[in-house]
CSV table of C-alpha atoms in Angstrom, one decimal:
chain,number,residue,atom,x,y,z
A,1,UNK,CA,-54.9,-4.4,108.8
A,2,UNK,CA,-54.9,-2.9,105.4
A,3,UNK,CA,-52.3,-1.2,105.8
A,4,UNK,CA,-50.0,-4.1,107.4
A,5,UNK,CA,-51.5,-6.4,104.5
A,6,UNK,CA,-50.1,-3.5,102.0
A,7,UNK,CA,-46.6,-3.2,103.2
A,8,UNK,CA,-46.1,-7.1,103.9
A,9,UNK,CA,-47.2,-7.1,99.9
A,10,UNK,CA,-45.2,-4.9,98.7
A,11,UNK,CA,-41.9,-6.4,100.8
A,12,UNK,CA,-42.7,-9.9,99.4
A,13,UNK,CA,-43.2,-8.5,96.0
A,14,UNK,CA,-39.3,-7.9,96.2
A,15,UNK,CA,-38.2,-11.3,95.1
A,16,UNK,CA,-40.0,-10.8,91.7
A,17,UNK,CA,-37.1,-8.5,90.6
A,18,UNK,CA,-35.1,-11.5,90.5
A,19,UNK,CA,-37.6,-13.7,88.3
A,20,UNK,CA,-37.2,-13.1,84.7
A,21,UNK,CA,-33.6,-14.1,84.8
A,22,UNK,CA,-34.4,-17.9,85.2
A,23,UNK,CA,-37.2,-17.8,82.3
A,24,UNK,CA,-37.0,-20.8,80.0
A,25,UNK,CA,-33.8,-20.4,77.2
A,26,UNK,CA,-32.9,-16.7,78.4
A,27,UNK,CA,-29.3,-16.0,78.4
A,28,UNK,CA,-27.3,-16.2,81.7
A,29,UNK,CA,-28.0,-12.9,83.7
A,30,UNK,CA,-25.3,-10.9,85.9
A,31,UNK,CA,-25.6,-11.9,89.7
A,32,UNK,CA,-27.8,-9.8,90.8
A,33,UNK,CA,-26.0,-7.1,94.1
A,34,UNK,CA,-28.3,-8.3,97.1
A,35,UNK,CA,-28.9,-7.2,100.2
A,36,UNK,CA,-30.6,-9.4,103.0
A,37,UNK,CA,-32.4,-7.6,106.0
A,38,UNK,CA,-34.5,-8.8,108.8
A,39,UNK,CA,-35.1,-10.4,112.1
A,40,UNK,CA,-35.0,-13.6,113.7
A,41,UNK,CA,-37.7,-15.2,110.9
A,42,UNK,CA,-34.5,-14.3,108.4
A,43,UNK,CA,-31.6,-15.4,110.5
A,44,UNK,CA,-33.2,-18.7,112.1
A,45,UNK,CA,-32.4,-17.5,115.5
A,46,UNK,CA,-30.9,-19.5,117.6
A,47,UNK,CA,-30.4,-23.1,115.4
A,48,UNK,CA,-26.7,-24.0,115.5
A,49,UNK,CA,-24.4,-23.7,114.0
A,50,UNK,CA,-24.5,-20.2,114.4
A,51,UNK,CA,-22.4,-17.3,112.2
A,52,UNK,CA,-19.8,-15.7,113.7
A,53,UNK,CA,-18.0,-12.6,112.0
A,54,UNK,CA,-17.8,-10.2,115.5
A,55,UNK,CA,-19.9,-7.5,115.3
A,56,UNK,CA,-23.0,-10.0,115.0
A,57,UNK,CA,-22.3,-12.4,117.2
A,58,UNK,CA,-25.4,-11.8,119.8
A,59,UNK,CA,-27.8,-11.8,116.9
A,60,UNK,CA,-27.3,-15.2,116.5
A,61,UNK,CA,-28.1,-15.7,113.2
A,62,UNK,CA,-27.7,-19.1,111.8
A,63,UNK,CA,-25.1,-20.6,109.0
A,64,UNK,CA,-28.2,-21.8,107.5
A,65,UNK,CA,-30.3,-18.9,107.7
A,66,UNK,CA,-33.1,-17.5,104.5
A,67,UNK,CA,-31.3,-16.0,102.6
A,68,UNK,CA,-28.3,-18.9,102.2
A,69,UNK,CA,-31.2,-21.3,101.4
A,70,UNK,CA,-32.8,-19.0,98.9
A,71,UNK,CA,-29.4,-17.6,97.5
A,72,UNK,CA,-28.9,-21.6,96.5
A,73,UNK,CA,-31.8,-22.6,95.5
A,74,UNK,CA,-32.1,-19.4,93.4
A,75,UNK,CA,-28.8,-20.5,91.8
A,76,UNK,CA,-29.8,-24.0,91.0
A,77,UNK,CA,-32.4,-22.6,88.8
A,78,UNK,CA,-29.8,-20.2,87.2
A,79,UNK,CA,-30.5,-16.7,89.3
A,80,UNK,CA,-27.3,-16.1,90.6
A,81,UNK,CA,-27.4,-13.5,94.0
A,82,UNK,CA,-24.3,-11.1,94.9
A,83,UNK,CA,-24.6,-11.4,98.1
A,84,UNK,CA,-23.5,-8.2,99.5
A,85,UNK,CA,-24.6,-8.5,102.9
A,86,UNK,CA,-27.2,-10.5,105.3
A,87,UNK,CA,-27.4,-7.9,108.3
A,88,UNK,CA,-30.6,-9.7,109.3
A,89,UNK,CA,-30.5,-10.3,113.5
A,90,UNK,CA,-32.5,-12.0,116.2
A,91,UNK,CA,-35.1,-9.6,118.2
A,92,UNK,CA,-34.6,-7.0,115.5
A,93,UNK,CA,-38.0,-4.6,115.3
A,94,UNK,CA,-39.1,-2.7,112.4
A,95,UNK,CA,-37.6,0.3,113.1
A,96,UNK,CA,-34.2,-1.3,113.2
A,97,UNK,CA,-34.2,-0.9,110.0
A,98,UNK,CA,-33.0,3.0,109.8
A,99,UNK,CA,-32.4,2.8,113.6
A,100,UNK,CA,-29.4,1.4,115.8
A,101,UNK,CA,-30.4,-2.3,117.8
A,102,UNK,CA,-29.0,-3.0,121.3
A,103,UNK,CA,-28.3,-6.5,121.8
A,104,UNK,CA,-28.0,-8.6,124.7
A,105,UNK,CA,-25.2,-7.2,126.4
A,106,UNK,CA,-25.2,-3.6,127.6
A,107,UNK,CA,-23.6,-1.1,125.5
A,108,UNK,CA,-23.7,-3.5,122.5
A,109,UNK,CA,-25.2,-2.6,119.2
A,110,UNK,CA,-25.6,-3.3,115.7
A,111,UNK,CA,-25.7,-0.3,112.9
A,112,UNK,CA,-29.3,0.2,111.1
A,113,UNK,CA,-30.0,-2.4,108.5
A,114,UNK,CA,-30.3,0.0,105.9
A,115,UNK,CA,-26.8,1.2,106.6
A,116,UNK,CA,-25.9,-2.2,104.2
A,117,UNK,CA,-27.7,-0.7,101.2
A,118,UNK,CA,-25.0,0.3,98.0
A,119,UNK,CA,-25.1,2.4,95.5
A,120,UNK,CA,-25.4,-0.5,93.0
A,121,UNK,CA,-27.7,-2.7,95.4
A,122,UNK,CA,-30.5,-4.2,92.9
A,123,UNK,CA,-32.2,-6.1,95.3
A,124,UNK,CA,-32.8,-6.3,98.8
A,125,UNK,CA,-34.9,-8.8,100.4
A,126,UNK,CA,-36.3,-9.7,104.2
A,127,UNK,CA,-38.6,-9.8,106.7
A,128,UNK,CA,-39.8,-8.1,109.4
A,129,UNK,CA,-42.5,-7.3,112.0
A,130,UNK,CA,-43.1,-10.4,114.4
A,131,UNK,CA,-40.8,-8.5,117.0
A,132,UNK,CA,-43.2,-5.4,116.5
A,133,UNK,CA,-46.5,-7.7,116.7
A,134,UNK,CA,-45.4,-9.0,120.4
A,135,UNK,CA,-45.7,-12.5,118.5
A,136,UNK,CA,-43.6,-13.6,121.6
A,137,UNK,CA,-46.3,-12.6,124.0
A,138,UNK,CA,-48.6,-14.0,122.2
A,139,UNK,CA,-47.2,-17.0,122.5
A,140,UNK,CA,-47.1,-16.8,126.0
A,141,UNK,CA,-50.4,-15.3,126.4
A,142,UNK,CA,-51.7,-19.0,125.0
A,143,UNK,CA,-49.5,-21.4,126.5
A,144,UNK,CA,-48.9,-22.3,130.1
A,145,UNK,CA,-45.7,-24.6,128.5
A,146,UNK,CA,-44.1,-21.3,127.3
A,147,UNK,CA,-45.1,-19.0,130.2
A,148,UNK,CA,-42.4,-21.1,131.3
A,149,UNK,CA,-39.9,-21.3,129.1
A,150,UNK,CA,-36.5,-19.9,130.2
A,151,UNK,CA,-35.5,-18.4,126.5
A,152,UNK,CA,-38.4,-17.4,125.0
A,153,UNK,CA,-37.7,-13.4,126.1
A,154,UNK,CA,-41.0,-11.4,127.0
A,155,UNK,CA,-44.0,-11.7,129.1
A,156,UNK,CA,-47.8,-13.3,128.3
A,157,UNK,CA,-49.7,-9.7,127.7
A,158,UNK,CA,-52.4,-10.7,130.4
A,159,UNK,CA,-50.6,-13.1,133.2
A,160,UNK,CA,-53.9,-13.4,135.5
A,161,UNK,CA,-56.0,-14.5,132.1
A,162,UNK,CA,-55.5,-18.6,132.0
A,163,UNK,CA,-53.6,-19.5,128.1
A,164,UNK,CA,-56.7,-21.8,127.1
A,165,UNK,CA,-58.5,-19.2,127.0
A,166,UNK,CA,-56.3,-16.6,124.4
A,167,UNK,CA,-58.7,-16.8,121.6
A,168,UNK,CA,-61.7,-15.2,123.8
A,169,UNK,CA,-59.0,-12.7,124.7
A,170,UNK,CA,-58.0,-11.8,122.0
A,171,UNK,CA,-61.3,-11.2,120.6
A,172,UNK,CA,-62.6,-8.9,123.0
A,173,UNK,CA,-61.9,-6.1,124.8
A,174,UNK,CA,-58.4,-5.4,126.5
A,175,UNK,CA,-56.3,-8.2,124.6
A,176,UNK,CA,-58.3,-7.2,121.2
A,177,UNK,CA,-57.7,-3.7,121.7
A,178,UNK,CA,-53.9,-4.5,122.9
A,179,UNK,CA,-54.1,-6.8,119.8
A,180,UNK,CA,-55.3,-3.8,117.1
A,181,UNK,CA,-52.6,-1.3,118.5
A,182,UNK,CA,-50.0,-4.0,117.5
A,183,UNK,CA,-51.4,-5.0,113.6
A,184,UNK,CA,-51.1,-0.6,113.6
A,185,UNK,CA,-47.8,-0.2,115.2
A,186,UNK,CA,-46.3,-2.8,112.7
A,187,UNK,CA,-48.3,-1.2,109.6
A,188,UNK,CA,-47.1,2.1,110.4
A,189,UNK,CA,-43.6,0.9,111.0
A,190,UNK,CA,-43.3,-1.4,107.5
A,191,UNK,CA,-44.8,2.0,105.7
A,192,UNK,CA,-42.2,3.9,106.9
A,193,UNK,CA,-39.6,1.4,106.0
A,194,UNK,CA,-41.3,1.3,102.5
A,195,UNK,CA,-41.6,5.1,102.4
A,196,UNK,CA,-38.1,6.4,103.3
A,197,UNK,CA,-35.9,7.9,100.6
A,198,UNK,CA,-32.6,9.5,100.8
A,199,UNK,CA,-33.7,12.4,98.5
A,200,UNK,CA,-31.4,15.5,98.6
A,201,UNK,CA,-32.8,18.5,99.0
A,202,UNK,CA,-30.6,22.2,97.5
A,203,UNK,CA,-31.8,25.5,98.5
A,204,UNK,CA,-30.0,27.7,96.5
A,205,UNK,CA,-30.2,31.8,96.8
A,206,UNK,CA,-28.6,35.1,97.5
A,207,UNK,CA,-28.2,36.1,100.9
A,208,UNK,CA,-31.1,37.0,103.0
A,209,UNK,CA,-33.8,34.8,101.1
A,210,UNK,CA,-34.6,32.4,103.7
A,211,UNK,CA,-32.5,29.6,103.0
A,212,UNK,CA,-31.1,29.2,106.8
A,213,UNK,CA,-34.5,29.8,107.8
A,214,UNK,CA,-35.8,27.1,105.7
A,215,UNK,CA,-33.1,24.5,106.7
A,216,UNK,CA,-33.6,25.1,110.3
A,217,UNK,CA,-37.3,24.7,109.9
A,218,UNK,CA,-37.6,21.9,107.8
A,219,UNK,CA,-34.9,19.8,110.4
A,220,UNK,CA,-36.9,21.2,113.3
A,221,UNK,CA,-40.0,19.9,111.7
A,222,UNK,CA,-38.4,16.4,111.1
A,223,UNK,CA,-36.7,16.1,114.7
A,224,UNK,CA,-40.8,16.8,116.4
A,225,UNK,CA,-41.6,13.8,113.8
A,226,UNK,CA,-39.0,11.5,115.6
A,227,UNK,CA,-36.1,11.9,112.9
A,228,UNK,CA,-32.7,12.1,114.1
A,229,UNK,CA,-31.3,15.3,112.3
A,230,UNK,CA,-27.9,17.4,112.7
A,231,UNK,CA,-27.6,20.9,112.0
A,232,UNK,CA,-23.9,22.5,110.9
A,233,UNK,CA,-22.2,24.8,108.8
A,234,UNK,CA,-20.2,23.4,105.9
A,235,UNK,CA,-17.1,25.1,107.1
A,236,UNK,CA,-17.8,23.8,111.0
A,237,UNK,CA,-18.4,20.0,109.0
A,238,UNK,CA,-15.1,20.2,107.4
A,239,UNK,CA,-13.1,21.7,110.2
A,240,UNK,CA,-14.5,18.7,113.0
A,241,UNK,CA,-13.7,16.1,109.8
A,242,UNK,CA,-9.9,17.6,109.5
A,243,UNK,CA,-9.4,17.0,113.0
A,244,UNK,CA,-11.2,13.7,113.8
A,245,UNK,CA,-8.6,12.9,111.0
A,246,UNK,CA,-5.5,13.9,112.3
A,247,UNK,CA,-6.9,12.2,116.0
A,248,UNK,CA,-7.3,9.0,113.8
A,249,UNK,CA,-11.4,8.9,114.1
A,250,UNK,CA,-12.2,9.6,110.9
A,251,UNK,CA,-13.9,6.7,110.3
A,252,UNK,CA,-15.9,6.9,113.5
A,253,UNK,CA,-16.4,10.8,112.4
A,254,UNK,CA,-18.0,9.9,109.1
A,255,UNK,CA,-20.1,6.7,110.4
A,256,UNK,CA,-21.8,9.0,112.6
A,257,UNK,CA,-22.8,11.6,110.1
A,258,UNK,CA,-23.6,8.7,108.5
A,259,UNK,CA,-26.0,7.4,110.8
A,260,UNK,CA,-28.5,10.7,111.3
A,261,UNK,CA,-31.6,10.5,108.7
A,262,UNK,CA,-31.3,14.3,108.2
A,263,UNK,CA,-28.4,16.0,107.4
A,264,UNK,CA,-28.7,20.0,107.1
A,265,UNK,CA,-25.4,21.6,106.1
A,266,UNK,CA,-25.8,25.6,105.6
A,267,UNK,CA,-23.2,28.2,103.9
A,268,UNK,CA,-22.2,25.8,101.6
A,269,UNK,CA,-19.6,27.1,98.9
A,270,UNK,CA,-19.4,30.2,100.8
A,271,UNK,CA,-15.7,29.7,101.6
A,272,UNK,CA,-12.9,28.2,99.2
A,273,UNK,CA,-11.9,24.8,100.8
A,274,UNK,CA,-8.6,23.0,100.6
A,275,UNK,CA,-8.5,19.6,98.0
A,276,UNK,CA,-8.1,17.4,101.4
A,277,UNK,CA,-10.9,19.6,103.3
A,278,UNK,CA,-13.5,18.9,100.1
A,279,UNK,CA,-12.1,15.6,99.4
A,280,UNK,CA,-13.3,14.9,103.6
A,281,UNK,CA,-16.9,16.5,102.7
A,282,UNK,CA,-17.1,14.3,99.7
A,283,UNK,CA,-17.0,11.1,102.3
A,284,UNK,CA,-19.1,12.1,104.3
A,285,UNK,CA,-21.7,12.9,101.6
A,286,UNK,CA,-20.8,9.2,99.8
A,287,UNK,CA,-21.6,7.4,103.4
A,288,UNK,CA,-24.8,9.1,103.3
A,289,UNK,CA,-26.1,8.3,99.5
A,290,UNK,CA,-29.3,6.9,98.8
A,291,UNK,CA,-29.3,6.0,102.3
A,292,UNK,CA,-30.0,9.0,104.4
A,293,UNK,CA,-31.2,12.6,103.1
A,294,UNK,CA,-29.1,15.7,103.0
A,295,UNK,CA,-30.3,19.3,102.5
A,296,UNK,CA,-27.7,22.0,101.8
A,297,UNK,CA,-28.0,26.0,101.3
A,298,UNK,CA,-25.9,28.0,99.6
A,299,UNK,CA,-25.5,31.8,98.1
A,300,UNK,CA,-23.6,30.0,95.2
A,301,UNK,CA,-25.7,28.5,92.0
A,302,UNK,CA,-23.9,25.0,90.9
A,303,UNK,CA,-21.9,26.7,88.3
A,304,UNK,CA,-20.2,28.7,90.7
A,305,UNK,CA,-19.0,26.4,93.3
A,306,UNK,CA,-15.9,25.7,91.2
A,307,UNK,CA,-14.4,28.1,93.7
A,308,UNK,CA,-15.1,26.5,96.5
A,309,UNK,CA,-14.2,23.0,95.0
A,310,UNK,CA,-11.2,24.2,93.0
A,311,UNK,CA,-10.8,20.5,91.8
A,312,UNK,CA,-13.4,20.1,89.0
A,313,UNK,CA,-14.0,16.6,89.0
A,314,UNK,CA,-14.7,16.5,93.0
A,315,UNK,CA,-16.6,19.5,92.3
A,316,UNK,CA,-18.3,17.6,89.6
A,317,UNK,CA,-18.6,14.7,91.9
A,318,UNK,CA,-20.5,16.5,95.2
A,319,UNK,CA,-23.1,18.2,92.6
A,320,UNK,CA,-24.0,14.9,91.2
A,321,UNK,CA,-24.1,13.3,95.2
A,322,UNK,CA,-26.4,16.2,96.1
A,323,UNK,CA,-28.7,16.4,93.0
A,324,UNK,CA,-29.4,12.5,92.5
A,325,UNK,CA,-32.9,12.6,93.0
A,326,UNK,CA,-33.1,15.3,94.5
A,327,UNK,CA,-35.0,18.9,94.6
A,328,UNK,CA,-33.5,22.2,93.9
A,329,UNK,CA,-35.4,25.5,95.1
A,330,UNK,CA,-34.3,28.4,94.3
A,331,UNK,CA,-34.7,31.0,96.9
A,332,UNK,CA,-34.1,34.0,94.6
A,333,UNK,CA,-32.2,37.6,94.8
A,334,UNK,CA,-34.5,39.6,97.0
A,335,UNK,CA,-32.7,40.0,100.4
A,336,UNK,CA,-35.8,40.1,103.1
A,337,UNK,CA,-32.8,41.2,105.8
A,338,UNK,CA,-32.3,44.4,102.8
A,339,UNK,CA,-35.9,44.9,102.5
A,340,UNK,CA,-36.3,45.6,106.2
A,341,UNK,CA,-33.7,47.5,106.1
A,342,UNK,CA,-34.7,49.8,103.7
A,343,UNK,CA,-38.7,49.7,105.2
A,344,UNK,CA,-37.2,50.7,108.3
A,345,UNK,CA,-35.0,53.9,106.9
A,346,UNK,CA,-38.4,54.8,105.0
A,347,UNK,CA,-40.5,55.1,108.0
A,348,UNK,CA,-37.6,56.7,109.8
A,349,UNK,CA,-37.6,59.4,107.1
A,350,UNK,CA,-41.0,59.6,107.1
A,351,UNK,CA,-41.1,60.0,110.3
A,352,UNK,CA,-38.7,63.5,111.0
């Protein structure tokens, strides 16, 4: 509970960004680039009219959802929102907020909420975790009148236990203990929305100093904790981008690199790459930016990748994408693969 009462804090502490620019005599402030997220609490699910722009349609999110009342009221006492985007949808769950939502229809989905997030986002502002909680089993767990009810999705957690009695089960052993593993699935989930950064990581090094090793390991290590992660060489990255490119999926190519929350691209600026070649890599490391992390090896310090980038502003451009932030480690000159080597030949002569 202290946990859930922690990350509910620190979501609702959001909107204070946005409070010094109304203060008594202050000069008018820039809108402020804003970012809406959340579920159906945020969209007003299902009150008509509803918005309909396509790709949204089944979350039935209301014209007059949250963040339209807030953004005007807000703007009547002289905070002025840039809306970027409300991506908030009904039946969304925590975790929809880095992960994919299917929607009614089969096959249908919605990109991760944090997909919305700019480079120049100030503010972003929602709610979330009522879909988590069960709140709609609850509800059916405690009324007969919405056991019932042919749109209220989900079932009563208990059917057999009669609703006037929810408050003695849900004090008490299986509905209190179903009850506690919800308030911790929902605290875990909102610090893990809280917690997530896109921070790039560089492992920079000669050959043979563990970088690969490193990159592997690290991914594997994120995949056992339930991250989806992709593993590729830089060269393998751009040659996939060229030709999703000249098949007319580039865009479909790039959202999905897009989309993973670890990135690992080895043997970067081991081989020169053609302008259009770097200029693809670029994209694919813009669409990921503050949003999703990337870790990179190469055998090439930063100075040095001026061959491999022959442009010098793109090559200025992906250093500053993948060192935002980030952490650089530098693996060294020792070759372990060398060392052996030479052990080996040593015990070999010693050996005759």
């Amino acid at each position: 509970m202290r946990r859930l009462a922690a990350a509910a804090g620190a979501l609702s502490s959001c909107l204070v960004l946005a409070g010094p620019a109304g203060s008594a005599g202050a000069a008018p402030a820039d809108p402020v680039p804003t970012v809406f997220f959340g579920d159906s609490y945020t969209a007003n699910f299902g009150i008509a009219p509803f918005n309909q722009d396509g790709e949204r349609d089944f979350c039935f999110q209301a014209k007059e959802t949250y963040p339209t009342v807030a953004t005007r009221r807000l703007a009547d006492k002289g905070i002025t929102l840039d809306v970027q985007s409300d991506v908030s949808c009904g039946g969304a769950l925590v975790e929809h907020f880095w992960q994919e939502q299917e929607l009614l229809l089969p096959g249908m989905t919605v990109p991760p909420q944090q997909d919305a997030l700019k480079r120049d986002t100030q503010l972003a502002v929602g709610s979330m975790g009522g879909n988590t909680l069960g709140f709609n089993r609850i509800l059916k767990q405690c009324s007969d009148e919405l056991r019932g009810h042919p749109l209220l999705p989900g079932e009563p957690v208990d059917g057999d236990e009669p609703a006037s009695k929810c408050g003695e089960f849900f004090e008490s052993g299986d509905g209190k203990r179903w009850l506690d593993g919800r308030f911790e699935q929902v605290g875990g989930d909102l610090e893990e929305l809280l917690d997530r950064k896109s921070q790039p990581l560089c492992l920079i090094g000669d050959s043979g100093t563990g970088k690969s090793h490193m990159l592997i390991a690290l991914g594997t290590e994120a995949a056992m904790k339930g991250y989806r992660v992709r593993y590729t060489l830089a060269t393998k990255l751009v040659n996939e981008l060229v030709e999703a490119a000249d098949e007319k999926q580039l865009n479909k190519t790039i959202a999905r690199y897009g989309r993973v929350d670890l990135l690992c691209i080895d043997e970067l600026a081991y081989m020169e790459l053609d302008r259009p070649g770097a200029e693809l890599l670029f994209q694919v490391l813009s669409e990921r930016e503050e949003k999703n992390s990337v870790a990179i090896a190469s055998n090439e310090s930063f100075g040095g990748w001026t061959k491999t980038f022959t442009d010098p502003r793109l090559c200025a451009a992906i250093v500053d994408r993948l060192t935002f932030n980030g952490t650089i480690i530098e693996t060294g000159t020792d070759s372990y693969r060398l060392a052996s080597t030479r052990a080996r030949a040593e015990e070999q002569v010693a050996a005759s």
